[in-house]
Coordinates of C-alpha atoms in Angstrom, one line a residue:
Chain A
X1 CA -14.4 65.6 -49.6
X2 CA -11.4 66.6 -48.0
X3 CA -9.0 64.0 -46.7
X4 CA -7.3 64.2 -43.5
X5 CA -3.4 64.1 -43.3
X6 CA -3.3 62.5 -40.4
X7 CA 0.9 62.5 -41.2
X8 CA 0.4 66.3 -40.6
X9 CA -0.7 66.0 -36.5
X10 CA 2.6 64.0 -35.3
X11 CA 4.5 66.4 -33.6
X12 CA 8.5 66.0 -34.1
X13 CA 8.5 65.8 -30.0
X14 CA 5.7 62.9 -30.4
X15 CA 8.0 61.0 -33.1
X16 CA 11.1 60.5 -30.6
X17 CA 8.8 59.6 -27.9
X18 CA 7.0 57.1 -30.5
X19 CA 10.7 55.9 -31.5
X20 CA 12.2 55.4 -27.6
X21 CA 8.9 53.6 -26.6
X22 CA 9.5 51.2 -29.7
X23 CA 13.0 50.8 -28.9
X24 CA 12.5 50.3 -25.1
X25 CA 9.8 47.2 -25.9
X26 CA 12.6 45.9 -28.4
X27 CA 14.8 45.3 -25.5
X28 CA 12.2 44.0 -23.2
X29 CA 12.6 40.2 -23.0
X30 CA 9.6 38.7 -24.4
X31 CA 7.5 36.9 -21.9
X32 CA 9.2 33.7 -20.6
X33 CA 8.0 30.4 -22.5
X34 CA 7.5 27.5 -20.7
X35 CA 10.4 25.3 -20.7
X36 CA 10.3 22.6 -22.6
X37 CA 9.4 19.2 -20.7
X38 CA 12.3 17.3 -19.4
X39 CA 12.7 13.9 -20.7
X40 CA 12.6 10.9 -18.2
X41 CA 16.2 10.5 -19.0
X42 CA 17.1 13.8 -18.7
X43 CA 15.3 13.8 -14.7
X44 CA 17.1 10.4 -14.2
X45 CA 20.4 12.2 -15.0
X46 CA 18.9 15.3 -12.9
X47 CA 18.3 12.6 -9.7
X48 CA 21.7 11.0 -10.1
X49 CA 23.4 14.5 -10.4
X50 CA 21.2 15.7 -7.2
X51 CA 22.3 12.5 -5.3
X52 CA 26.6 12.5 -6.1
X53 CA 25.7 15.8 -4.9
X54 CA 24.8 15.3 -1.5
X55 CA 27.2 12.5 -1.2
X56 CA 30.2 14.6 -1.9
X57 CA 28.7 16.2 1.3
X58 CA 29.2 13.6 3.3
X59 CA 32.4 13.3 5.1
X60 CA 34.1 9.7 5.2
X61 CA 37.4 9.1 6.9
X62 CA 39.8 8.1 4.6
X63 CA 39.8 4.4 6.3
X64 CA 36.4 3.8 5.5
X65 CA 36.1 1.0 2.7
X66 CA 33.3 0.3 0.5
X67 CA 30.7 -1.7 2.1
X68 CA 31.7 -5.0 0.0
X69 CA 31.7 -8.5 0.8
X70 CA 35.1 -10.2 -0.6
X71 CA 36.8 -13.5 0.5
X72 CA 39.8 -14.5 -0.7
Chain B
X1 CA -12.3 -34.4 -3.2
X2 CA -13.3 -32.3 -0.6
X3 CA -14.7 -29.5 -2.0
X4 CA -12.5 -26.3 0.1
X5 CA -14.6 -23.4 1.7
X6 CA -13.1 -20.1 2.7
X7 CA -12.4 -21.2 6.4
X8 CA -9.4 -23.8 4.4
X9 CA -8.4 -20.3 1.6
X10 CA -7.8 -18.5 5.0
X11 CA -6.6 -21.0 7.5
X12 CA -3.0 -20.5 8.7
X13 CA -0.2 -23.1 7.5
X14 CA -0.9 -24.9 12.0
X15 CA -4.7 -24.9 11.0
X16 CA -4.2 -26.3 7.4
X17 CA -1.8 -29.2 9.0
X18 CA -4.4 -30.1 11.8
X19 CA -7.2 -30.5 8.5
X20 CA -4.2 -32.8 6.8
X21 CA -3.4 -34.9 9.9
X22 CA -7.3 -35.6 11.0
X23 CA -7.4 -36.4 6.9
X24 CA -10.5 -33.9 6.9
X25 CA -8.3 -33.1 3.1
X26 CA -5.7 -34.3 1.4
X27 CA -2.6 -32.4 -0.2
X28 CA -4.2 -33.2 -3.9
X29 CA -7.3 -31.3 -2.7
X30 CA -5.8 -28.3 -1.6
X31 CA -3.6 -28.1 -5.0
X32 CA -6.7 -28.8 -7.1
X33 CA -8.8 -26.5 -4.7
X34 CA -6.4 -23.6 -4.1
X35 CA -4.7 -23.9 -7.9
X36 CA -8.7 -23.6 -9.5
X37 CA -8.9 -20.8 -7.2
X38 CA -5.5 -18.8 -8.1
X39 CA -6.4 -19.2 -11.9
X40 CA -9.7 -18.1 -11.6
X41 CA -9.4 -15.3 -9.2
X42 CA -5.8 -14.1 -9.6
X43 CA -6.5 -12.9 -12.9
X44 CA -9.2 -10.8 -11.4
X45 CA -6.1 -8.7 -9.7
X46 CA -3.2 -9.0 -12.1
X47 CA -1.9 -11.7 -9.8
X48 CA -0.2 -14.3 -11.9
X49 CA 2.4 -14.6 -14.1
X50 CA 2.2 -18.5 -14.8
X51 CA 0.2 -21.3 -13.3
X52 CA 1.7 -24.5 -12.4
X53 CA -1.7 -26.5 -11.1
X54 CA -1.2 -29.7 -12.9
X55 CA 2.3 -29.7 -12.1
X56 CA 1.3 -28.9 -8.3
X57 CA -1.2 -31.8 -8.5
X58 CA 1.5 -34.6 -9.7
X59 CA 3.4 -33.7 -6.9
X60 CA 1.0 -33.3 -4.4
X61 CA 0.2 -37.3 -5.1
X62 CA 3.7 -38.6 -4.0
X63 CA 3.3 -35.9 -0.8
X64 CA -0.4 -37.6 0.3
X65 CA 1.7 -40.8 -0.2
X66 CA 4.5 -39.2 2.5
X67 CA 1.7 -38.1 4.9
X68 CA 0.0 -41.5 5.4
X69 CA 2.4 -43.0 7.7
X70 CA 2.8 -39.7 9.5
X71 CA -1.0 -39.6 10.5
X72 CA -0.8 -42.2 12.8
X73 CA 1.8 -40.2 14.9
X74 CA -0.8 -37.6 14.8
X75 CA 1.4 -34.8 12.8
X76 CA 2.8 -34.2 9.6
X77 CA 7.1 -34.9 9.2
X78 CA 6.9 -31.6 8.2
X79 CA 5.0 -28.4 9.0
X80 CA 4.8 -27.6 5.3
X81 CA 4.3 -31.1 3.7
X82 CA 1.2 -30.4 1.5
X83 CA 0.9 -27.2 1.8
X84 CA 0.1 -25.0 -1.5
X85 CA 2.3 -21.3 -2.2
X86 CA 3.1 -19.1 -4.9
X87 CA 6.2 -17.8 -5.9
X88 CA 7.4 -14.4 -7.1
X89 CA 7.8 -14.6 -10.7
X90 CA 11.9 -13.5 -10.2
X91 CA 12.7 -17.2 -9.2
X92 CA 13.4 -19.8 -11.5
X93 CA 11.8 -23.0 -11.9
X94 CA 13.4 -25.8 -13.9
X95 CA 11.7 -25.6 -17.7
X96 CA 9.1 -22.9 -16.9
X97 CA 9.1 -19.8 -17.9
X98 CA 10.4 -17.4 -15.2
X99 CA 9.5 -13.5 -17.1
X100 CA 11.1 -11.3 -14.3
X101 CA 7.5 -9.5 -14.7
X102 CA 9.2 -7.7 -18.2
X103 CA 8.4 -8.5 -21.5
X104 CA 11.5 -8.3 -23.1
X105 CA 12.1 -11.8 -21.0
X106 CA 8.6 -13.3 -21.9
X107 CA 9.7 -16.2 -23.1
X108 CA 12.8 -17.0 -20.8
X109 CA 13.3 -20.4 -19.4
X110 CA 16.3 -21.9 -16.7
X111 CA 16.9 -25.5 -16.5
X112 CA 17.4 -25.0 -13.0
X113 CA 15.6 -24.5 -9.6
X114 CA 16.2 -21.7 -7.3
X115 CA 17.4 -22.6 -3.9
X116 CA 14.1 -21.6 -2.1
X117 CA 12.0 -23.5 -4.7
X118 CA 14.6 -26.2 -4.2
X119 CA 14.0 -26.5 -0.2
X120 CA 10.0 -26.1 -0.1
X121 CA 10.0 -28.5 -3.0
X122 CA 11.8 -31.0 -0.5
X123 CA 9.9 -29.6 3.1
X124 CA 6.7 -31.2 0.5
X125 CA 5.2 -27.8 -0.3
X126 CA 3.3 -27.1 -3.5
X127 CA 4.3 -24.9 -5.8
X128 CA 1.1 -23.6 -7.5
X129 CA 2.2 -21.0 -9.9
X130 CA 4.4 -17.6 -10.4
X131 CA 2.9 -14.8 -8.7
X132 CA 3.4 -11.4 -10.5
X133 CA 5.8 -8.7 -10.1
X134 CA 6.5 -5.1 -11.0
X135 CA 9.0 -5.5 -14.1
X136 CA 12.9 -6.2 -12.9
X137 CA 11.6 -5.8 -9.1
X138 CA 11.0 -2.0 -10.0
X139 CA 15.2 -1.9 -11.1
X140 CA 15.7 2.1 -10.2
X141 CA 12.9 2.9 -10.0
X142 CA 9.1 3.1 -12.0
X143 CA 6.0 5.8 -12.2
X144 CA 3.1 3.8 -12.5
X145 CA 1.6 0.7 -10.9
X146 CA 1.5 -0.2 -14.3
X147 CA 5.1 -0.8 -14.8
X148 CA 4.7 -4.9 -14.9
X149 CA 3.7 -7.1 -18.1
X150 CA 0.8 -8.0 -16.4
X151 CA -0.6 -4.9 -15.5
X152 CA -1.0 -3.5 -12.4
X153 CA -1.3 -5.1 -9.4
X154 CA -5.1 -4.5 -7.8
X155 CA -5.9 -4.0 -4.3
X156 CA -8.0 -7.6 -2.8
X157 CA -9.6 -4.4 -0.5
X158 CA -10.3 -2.3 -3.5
X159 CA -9.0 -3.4 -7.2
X160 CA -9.2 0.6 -7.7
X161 CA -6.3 0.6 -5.4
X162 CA -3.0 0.1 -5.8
X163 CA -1.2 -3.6 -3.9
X164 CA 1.8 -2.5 -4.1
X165 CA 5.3 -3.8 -5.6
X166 CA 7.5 -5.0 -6.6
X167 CA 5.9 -8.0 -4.9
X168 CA 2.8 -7.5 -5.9
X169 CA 2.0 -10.7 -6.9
X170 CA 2.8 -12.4 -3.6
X171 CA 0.9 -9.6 -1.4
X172 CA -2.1 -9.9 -3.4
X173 CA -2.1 -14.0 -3.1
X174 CA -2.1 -14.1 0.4
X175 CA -4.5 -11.4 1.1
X176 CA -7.1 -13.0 -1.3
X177 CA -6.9 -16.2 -0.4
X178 CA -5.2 -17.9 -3.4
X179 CA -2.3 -19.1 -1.6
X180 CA -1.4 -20.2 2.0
X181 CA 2.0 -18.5 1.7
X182 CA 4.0 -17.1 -0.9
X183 CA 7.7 -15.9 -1.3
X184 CA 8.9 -12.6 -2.5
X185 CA 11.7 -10.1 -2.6
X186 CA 13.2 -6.5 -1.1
X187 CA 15.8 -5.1 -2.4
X188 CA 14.4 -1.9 -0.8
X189 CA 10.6 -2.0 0.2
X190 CA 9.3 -4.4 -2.2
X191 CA 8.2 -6.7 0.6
X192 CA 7.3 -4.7 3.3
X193 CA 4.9 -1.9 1.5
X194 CA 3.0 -4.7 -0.7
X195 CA 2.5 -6.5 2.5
X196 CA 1.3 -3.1 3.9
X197 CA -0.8 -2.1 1.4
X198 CA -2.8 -5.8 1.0
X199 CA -3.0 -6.3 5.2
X200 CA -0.7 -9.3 5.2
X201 CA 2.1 -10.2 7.3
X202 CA 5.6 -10.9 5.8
X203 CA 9.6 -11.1 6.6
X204 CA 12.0 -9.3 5.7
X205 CA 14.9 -11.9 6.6
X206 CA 18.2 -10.6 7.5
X207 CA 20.6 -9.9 4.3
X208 CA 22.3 -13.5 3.2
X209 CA 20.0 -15.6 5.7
X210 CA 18.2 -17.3 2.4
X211 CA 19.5 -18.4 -0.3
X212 CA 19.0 -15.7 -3.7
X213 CA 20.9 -18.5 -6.0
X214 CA 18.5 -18.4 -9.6
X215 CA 16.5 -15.1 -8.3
X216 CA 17.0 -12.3 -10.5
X217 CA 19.5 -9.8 -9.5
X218 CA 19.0 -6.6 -9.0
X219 CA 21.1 -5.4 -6.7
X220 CA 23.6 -7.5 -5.3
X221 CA 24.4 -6.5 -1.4
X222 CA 21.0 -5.3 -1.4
X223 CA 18.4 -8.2 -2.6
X224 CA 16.5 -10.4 0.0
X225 CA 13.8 -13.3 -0.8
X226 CA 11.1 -13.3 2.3
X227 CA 7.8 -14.8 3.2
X228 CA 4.2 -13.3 3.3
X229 CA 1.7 -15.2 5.1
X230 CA -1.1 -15.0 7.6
X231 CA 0.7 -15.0 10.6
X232 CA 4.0 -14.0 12.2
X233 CA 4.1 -17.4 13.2
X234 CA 3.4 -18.9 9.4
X235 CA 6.3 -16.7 8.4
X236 CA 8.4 -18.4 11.1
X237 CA 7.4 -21.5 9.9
X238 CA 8.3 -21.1 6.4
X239 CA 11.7 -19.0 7.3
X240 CA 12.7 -21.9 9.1
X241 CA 12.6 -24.1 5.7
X242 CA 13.5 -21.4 2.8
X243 CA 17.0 -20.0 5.2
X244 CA 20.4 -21.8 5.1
X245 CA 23.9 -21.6 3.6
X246 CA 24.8 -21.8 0.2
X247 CA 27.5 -21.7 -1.5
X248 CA 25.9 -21.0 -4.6
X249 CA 25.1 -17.6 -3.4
X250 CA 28.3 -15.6 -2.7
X251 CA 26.0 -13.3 -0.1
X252 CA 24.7 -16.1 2.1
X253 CA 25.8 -15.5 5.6
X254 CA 26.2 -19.6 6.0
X255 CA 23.4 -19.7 8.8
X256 CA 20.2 -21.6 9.3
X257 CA 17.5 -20.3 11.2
X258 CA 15.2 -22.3 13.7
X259 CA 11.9 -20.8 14.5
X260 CA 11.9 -21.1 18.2
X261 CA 8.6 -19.1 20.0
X262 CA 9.0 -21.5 22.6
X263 CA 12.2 -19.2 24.0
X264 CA 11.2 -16.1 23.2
X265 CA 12.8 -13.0 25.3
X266 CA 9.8 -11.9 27.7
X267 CA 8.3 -9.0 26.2
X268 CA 9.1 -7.1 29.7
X269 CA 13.0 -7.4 28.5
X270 CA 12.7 -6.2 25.3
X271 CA 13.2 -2.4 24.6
X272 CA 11.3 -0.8 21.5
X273 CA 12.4 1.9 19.9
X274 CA 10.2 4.4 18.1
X275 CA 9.6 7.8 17.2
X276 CA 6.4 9.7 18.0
X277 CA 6.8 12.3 14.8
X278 CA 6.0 8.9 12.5
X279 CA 2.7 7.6 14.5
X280 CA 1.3 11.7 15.6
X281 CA 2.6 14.0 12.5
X282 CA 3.9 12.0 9.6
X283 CA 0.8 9.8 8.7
X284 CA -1.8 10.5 6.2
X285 CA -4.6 12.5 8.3
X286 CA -7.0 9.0 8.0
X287 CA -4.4 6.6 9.4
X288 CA -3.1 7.9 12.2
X289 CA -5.9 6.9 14.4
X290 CA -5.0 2.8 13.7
X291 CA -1.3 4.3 13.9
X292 CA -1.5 5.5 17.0
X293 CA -3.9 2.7 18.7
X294 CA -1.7 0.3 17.5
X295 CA 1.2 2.1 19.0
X296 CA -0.8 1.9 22.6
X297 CA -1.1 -2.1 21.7
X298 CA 2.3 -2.6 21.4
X299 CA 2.8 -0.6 24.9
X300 CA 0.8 -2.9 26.1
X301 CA 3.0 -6.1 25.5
X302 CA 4.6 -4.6 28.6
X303 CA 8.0 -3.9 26.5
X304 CA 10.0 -0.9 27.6
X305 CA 9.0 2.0 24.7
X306 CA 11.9 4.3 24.3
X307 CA 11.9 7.2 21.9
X308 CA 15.2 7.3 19.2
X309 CA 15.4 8.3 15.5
X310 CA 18.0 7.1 13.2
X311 CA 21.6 8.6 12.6
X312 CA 21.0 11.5 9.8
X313 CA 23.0 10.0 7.2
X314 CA 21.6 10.5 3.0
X315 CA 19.7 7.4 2.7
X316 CA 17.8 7.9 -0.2
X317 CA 20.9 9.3 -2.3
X318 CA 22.9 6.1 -1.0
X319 CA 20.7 3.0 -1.8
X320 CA 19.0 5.0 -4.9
X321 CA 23.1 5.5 -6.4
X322 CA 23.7 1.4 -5.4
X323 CA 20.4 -0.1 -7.2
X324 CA 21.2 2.4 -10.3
X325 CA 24.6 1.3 -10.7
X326 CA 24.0 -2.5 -9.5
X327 CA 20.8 -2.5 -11.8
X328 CA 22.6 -1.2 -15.1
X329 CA 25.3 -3.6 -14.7
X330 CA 22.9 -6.2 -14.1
X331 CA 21.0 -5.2 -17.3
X332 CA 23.4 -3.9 -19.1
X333 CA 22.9 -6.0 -22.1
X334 CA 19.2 -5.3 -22.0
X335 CA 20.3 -1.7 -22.1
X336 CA 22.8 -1.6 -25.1
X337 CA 20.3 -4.1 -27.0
X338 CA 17.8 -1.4 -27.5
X339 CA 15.3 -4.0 -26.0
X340 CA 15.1 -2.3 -22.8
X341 CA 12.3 0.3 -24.8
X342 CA 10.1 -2.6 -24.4
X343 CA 9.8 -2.0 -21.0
X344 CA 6.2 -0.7 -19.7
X345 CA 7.2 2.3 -17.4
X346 CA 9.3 5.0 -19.1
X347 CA 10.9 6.3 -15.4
X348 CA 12.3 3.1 -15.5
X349 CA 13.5 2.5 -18.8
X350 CA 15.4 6.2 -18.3
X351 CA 16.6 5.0 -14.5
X352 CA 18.4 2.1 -16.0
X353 CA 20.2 4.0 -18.9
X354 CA 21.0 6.7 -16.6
X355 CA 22.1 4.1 -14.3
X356 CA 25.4 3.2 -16.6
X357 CA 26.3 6.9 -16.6
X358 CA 27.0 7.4 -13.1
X359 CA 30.7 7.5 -12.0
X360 CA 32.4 4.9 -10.6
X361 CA 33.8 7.3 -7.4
X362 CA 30.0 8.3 -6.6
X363 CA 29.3 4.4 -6.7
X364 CA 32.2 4.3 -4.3
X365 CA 31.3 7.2 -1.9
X366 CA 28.3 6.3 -1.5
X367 CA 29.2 2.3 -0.4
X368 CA 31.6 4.2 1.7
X369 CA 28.6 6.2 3.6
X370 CA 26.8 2.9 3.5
X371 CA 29.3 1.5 6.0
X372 CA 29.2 4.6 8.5
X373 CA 25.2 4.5 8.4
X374 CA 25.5 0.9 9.1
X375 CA 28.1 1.1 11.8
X376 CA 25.9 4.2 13.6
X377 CA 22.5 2.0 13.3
X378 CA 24.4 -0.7 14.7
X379 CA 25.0 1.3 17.9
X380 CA 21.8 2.2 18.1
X381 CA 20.7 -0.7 19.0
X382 CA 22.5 -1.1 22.3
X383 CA 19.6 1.5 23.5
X384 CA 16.8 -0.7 21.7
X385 CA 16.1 -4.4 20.4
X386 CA 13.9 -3.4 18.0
X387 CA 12.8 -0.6 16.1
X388 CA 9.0 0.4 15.3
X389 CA 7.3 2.4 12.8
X390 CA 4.1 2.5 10.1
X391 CA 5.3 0.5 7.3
X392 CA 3.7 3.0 4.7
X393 CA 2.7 6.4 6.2
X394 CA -0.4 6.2 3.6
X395 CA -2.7 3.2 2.7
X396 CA -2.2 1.9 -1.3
X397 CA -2.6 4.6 -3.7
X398 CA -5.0 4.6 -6.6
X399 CA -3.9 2.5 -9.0
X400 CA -3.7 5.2 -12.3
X401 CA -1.6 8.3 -9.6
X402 CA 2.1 8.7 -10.3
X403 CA 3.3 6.7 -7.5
X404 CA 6.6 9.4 -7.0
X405 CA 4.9 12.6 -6.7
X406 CA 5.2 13.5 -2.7
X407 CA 2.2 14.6 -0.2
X408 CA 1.1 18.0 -0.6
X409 CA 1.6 19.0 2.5
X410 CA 4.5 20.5 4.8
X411 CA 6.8 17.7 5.9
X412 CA 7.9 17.3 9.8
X413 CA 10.7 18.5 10.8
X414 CA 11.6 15.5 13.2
X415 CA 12.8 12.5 10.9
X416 CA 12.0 10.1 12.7
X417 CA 12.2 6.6 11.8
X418 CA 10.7 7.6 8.5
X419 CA 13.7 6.4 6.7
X420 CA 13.9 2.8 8.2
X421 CA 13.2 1.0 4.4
X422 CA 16.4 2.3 2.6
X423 CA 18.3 2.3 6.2
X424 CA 17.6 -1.1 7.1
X425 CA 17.7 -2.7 3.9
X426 CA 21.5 -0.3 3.6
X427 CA 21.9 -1.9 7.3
X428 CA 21.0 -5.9 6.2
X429 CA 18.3 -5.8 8.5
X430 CA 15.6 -8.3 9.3
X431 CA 12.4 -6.6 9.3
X432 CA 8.2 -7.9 9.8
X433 CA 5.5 -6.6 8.4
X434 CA 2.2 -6.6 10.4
X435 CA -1.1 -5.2 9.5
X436 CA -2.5 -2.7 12.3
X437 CA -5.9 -1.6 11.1
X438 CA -7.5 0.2 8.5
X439 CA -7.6 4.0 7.0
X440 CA -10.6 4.6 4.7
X441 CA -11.4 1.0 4.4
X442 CA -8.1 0.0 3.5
X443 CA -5.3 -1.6 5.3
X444 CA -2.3 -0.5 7.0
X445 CA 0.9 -1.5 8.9
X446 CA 3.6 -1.4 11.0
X447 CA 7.0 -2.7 11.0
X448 CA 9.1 -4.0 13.6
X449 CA 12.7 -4.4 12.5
X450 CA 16.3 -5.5 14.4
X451 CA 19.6 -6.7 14.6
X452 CA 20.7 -8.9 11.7
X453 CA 19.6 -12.6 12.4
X454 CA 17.4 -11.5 15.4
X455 CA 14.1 -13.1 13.3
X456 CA 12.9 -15.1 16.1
X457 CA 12.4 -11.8 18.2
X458 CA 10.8 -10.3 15.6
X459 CA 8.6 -12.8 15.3
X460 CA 7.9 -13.1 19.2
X461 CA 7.0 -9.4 19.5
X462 CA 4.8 -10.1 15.8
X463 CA 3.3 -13.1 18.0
X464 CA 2.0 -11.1 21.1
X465 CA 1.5 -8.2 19.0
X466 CA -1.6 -10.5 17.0
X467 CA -2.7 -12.6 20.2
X468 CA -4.0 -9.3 21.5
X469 CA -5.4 -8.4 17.6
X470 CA -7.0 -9.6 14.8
X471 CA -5.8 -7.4 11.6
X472 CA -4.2 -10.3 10.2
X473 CA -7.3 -12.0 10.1
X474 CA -9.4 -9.9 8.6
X475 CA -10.5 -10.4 5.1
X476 CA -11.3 -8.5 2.0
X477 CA -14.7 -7.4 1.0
X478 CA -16.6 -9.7 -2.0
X479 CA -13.6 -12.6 -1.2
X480 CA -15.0 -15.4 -0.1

């Protein structure tokens, strides 16, 4: 029985095509994982960071003191 | 001994003095009645942290002894001589094991008394055990209902739900019928939304008005001990007794407070401020009906309604940055012990650590914002005497959901009054507590809050507002 080359039916034209597609999906960026899970402390550091943040926002005359309670 | 039916578990602290005048019971019957009671039933809830019934009892001897010569006058020397309560498990009691709700202080004891177990000791009052509490009053903050070291605190109007916290304990005692009264604390919410959740009334007094000397810090411009009870007028009566000056507390304002109904502003004088945003669009969907009714009640007192919302200032960056930083101080040796694992929510044990990271100038700015909101809700209130909105926009969650995920649905765009818990605690604000009705069989309520040391017109409006209903007095299903 005669075996089929099947080396012999790729056209040189079908080769570089073969070789740019291959290329092109080695610089597509695999699908995204899911990010890993934030730890609790890391979200508590998140809050804190998301709450200085708006408080930098918030405009305080420069005579404004701390809201403290000190006798002397 | 008098065997005690419900009509004594739910009387008010007036009715429970006329049945110790007319001798119909005696102050060692309503220790033995309402201790056996809290030890049988408060376990049912997660409701307490220590018994003290025995201890109750010895005492309540020498009190029947003070009473005697007092019946003939036809009143008690004191409006809370023999009268049982239970006390949030952050105050200490001399040789008893005060736990802060937190296991890593299971076994902690103080040779001393706090101040407001000091007073009510001497008004003749009868401490009958510590009421439970969500671990370190919740410090920064806590996921689960679960976060206390006696599990969570159960709903008296359904144990699947939620009571509340951080005093959870004291919410759940009242509401059940275990205690008369009990005390508790805010440092932001902790009194008003278990009282909201378990349909009780309760005070929030006005910053440094009572005493905090051996409560457990949390937050130390912030922390407030109140009372729940059945009544606005109870919590009067038991303000009047727990407030004063103390030196032993640098935060005490050095006032006393008087309950005085008897000169009350007319409700046609007073103004109330409200918002119509918090009783039409911010409610859950079921509780806007009691919302709204009870919105057309308080109309009704014949006050002058007058719609406001509060200066937009961050509140919830501002008093969230002050408890962390005030809490990780305050634990700090917890913290750097490694013990603070042994904690029961993991939000919280990563609030507190985080809490020791956060720069001293944010601590600053945000105490420094803290004065401007004050100063701008201040001047609000030359337009209103008192401000009123739901309490909790929701009744008590079920008692296994993660109690910081937020409604999915679109939020309003008018604020509102929404933010009155973090504002008025930020403010020092007195606030009250008072059930308004139900959404799917559980309760709900309003609060009413004002000036700093304006209690007594708190209390009026809280007076009228429960001649003309009877939330308060309603009582949970199966307790009887």
């Amino acid at each position: 029985m005669k075996r089929e080359n099947s080396r012999s039916r790729i056209t040189r034209r079908a080769a570089a095509g073969a070789l740019l597609a291959t290329t092109a999906a080695a610089q597509t960026p695999p699908p995204a994982q899911p990010a890993p899970p934030v730890s609790d402390l890391d979200a508590a550091r998140q809050q804190n960071q998301r709450a200085a943040g708006t408080l930098a926002k918030a405009p305080v005359p420069i005579e404004t003191e701390p809201a403290f309670h000190f006798t002397a | 001994m008098a065997e005690l039916g419900s009509d004594v578990f739910f009387a008010s602290i007036g009715e429970l003095d006329r049945m110790l005048v007319a001798k119909e019971v005696t102050a060692v019957d309503l220790a033995r009645g309402f201790g056996r009671r809290l030890e049988t039933l408060g376990p049912r809830y997660n409701a307490l942290a220590l018994p003290l019934t025995e201890r109750a009892i010895r005492h309540a001897k020498s009190v029947d002894a003070d009473i005697d010569p007092w019946r003939k006058r036809g009143r008690l020397h004191a409006p809370l001589q023999g009268i049982p309560y239970g006390a949030k498990d952050l105050l200490s009691v001399a040789g008893q094991i005060t736990a802060w709700g937190a296991q890593p202080y299971a076994a902690q004891v103080f040779d001393y008394d706090a101040t407001v177990i000091g007073k009510l000791e001497n008004a003749g009052s009868l401490l009958l055990g510590k009421l439970a509490m969500v671990e370190l009053a919740g410090g920064p903050g806590y996921r689960y209902a679960s976060a206390s070291a006696t599990g969570p605190g159960r709903n008296p109007w359904d144990r699947t739900r939620w009571s509340g916290g951080s005093s959870s304990g004291s919410a759940i005692a009242v509401a059940a019928g275990l205690v008369p009264f009990a005390i508790g604390s805010e440092t932001s919410g902790s009194i008003l939304t278990p009282a909201a959740f378990c349909g009780v009334t309760a005070l929030r007094p006005t910053y440094g008005l009572v005493s905090r000397y051996g409560a457990m810090p949390l937050s130390w411009t912030l922390d407030k001990l109140g009372p729940f009870c059945r009544s606005a007028e109870d919590c009067g009566i038991v303000l009047e007794v727990i407030a004063g000056s103390d030196r032993r507390d640098p935060g005490s304002a050095g006032k006393s407070f008087y309950y005085t109904p008897q000169y009350a502003r007319k409700m046609s004088d007073l103004r109330i401020g409200y918002a119509p945003a918090d009783f039409n669009e911010w409610p859950d969907e079921a509780a806007r009906p009691a919302f709204q009714q009870a919105l057309e009640v308080m109309r009704g007192l014949g006050a002058t309604m007058v719609e406001t919302r509060l200066p937009d200032f961050p509140y919830g960056p501002m008093i969230g940055t002050i408890i962390s930083v005030d809490a990780a101080s305050v634990f700090e040796p917890l913290i750097s012990s490694g013990k603070v694992d042994q904690l029961a929510d993991q939000k919280q044990i990563a609030g507190l650590k985080a809490g020791l990271e956060i720069p001293a100038h944010v601590y600053l700015k945000a105490m420094r914002v803290r004065r401007l909101a004050r100063d701008a809700i201040f001047k609000l209130f030359t337009d209103v005497d008192v401000l009123l909105t739901p309490a909790r926009m929701a009744p008590a969650p079920k008692i296994d959901e993660p109690l910081d995920q937020r409604p999915d649905r679109p939020r309003p765009k008018d604020a509102g009054l929404t933010a009155l818990i973090p504002a008025g605690n930020l403010a020092g604000l007195p606030a009250l507590a008072l059930p308004c009705g139900f959404a799917a069989n559980l309760p709900v309520g309003l609060q009413l809050a004002g000036v700093p040391f304006s209690e007594n017109t708190l209390l009026a409006i809280g007076k009228e507002f429960q001649s003309r209903t009877d939330w308060h007095k309603r009582r949970p299903p199966g307790v009887e």
